[in-house]
């Protein structure tokens, strides 16, 4: 039946040619070429192929355009984000120092940090952490951790720190001194008086300690 096909060719082409003679391999080659020629000579297949090539070309062009638009839009967002954060972070740092100073004057400790969420600016915010007792660590300001009086002290000191950092014509907090003990209420009132050099404060409350000056 003629010589066997070269072993190296068999290894390259796989088991389909295993045990085939050169004549048999030639027959398989010619059969494959006939199938290829029949496809090439089929006008419907050629037309379908050309249409698909045209569609691919159009889609590639559209993809390139959309990619360019996305890149341009992303650069604008990145530039605006940098401009915004470059202006915001110094304000947060200033607010952190002022709030911490006010808390230390009360015999406590506090900090303000910026919570950042990449690519989701709606979730950005300020985080207040406070400590009112020795032997404890700074904890986020929340109802489950601090008492009502501690939260009131933290809130009014934060607002006063915010007023000195970012000017606002008016801020209102309802019954801010509720829940405070006498010592904290006097200290907070003194802080309000000290901060009233250039702004006005209206303190509306059903309860006010006597002897406040």
XYZ file of C-alpha atoms in Angstrom:
213
model
C 0.000 0.000 0.000
C 2.987 2.302 -0.243
C 5.219 3.833 2.390
C 3.803 5.135 5.674
C 3.427 8.849 6.305
C 6.356 10.586 7.986
C 6.072 10.143 11.769
C 6.853 13.820 12.408
C 3.934 14.871 10.232
C 1.668 12.503 12.126
C 2.809 14.036 15.432
C 2.101 17.519 14.126
C -1.308 16.792 12.644
C -2.595 14.471 15.321
C -4.184 11.058 15.397
C -6.305 11.705 12.309
C -3.341 10.736 10.118
C -2.094 7.932 12.325
C -1.563 4.778 10.268
C -2.256 6.557 6.979
C -0.048 6.050 3.913
C 1.247 8.921 1.842
C -1.347 8.105 -0.834
C -4.134 8.219 1.745
C -2.873 11.513 3.121
C -2.798 12.891 -0.444
C -6.374 11.779 -0.962
C -7.441 13.511 2.250
C -5.660 16.671 1.152
C -7.340 16.700 -2.242
C -10.752 16.109 -0.640
C -10.196 19.020 1.723
C -9.186 21.267 -1.156
C -12.307 20.306 -3.090
C -14.466 21.286 -0.099
C -12.611 24.585 0.168
C -13.077 25.239 -3.564
C -16.788 24.483 -3.324
C -17.112 27.083 -0.585
C -15.136 29.633 -2.571
C -17.257 29.028 -5.659
C -20.529 29.445 -3.712
C -21.771 33.029 -4.338
C -24.129 32.937 -1.339
C -21.308 32.034 1.059
C -19.053 34.718 -0.424
C -21.809 37.336 -0.125
C -22.511 36.337 3.471
C -18.817 36.535 4.305
C -18.470 40.007 2.755
C -21.550 41.229 4.647
C -20.144 39.938 7.920
C -16.803 41.613 7.228
C -18.651 44.871 6.553
C -20.599 44.571 9.820
C -17.437 43.826 11.783
C -15.747 46.891 10.258
C -18.708 49.107 11.236
C -18.772 47.720 14.784
C -15.023 48.194 15.172
C -15.372 51.826 14.098
C -18.267 52.382 16.527
C -16.268 50.718 19.303
C -13.297 52.983 18.644
C -15.558 56.068 18.737
C -17.267 55.007 21.976
C -13.920 54.136 23.541
C -12.626 57.586 22.662
C -15.728 59.243 24.130
C -15.433 57.179 27.313
C -11.764 58.052 27.684
C -12.510 61.744 27.168
C -15.377 61.646 29.665
C -13.296 59.765 32.226
C -10.511 62.333 31.925
C -12.997 65.140 32.590
C -14.301 63.293 35.660
C -10.762 62.663 36.901
C -9.806 66.320 36.401
C -12.922 67.553 38.236
C -12.421 65.010 41.023
C -8.823 66.105 41.529
C -9.801 69.769 41.580
C -12.568 69.026 44.093
C -10.512 66.825 46.405
C -7.557 69.231 46.275
C -9.885 71.923 47.635
C -11.765 69.627 50.035
C -8.929 67.875 51.852
C -7.312 71.035 53.286
C -10.729 72.071 54.646
C -11.189 68.668 56.280
C -7.702 68.879 57.771
C -8.489 72.347 59.171
C -11.826 71.131 60.538
C -10.091 68.140 62.136
C -7.639 70.416 63.972
C -10.358 72.802 65.157
C -12.707 70.032 66.316
C -9.856 68.264 68.104
C -8.895 71.508 69.848
C -12.455 72.113 71.042
C -12.778 68.540 72.295
C -9.476 68.764 74.225
C -10.718 71.920 75.925
C -13.640 69.800 77.152
C -11.245 67.160 78.494
C -12.120 64.789 75.640
C -10.647 63.790 72.318
C -12.027 63.934 68.793
C -11.073 63.717 65.151
C -12.650 64.312 61.755
C -11.663 62.188 58.777
C -12.794 62.006 55.181
C -14.415 58.716 54.153
C -13.564 58.115 50.506
C -15.169 55.597 48.174
C -13.410 55.262 44.800
C -15.703 56.023 41.843
C -18.752 56.514 44.102
C -18.780 60.100 45.314
C -22.281 59.815 46.751
C -20.806 57.625 49.503
C -18.138 60.125 50.502
C -18.630 61.790 53.861
C -17.127 63.043 57.095
C -16.557 60.609 59.949
C -16.437 61.894 63.529
C -14.614 59.790 66.119
C -14.664 60.787 69.764
C -13.405 59.598 73.148
C -14.890 60.796 76.433
C -13.219 58.492 78.977
C -9.671 57.502 79.780
C -8.694 53.993 78.819
C -10.963 53.943 75.772
C -10.225 54.420 72.079
C -11.694 56.811 69.568
C -15.070 55.526 68.400
C -17.360 56.718 65.580
C -20.069 59.055 66.800
C -23.260 56.990 66.930
C -26.209 56.312 69.209
C -25.111 52.800 70.220
C -21.742 53.977 71.519
C -22.104 57.429 73.128
C -24.770 58.809 75.432
C -27.180 61.504 74.328
C -25.215 64.162 76.182
C -21.928 63.055 74.625
C -23.446 63.174 71.157
C -24.841 66.661 71.862
C -21.427 67.916 72.982
C -19.753 66.404 69.933
C -22.357 67.819 67.561
C -22.232 71.417 68.815
C -18.417 71.411 68.897
C -18.337 70.003 65.373
C -20.748 72.700 64.180
C -18.650 75.429 65.770
C -15.540 73.976 64.170
C -17.392 73.854 60.853
C -18.500 77.481 61.255
C -14.900 78.591 61.729
C -13.784 76.530 58.701
C -16.608 76.983 56.195
C -18.549 80.195 56.710
C -22.324 79.883 56.739
C -24.812 82.669 57.474
C -27.075 80.470 59.559
C -27.135 77.104 61.302
C -29.860 75.741 63.562
C -29.826 72.826 66.006
C -32.866 72.088 68.147
C -32.350 71.747 71.927
C -28.668 70.992 71.586
C -28.115 71.146 75.349
C -30.630 68.410 76.127
C -28.964 65.446 77.812
C -25.869 67.385 78.871
C -24.788 67.448 82.480
C -24.169 70.803 84.132
C -20.395 70.741 83.585
C -20.634 70.030 79.854
C -23.408 72.557 79.369
C -21.347 75.311 80.976
C -18.273 74.371 78.928
C -20.271 74.317 75.701
C -21.878 77.658 76.504
C -18.431 79.153 77.158
C -17.276 77.803 73.810
C -20.281 79.384 72.091
C -19.530 82.736 73.705
C -15.862 82.491 72.662
C -16.904 81.781 69.074
C -19.396 84.633 68.917
C -16.877 87.364 68.138
C -17.749 87.507 64.431
C -20.988 85.509 64.228
C -24.309 85.426 66.030
C -25.737 82.442 67.892
C -29.375 82.063 68.903
C -29.783 79.518 71.660
C -33.402 78.353 71.952
C -34.030 75.879 74.764
C -36.653 75.151 77.425
C -33.870 74.565 79.953
C -30.974 76.905 80.688
C -28.572 76.845 83.602
C -28.515 79.941 85.842
C -25.424 82.110 86.058
C -24.258 81.647 82.472
C -22.238 84.589 81.161
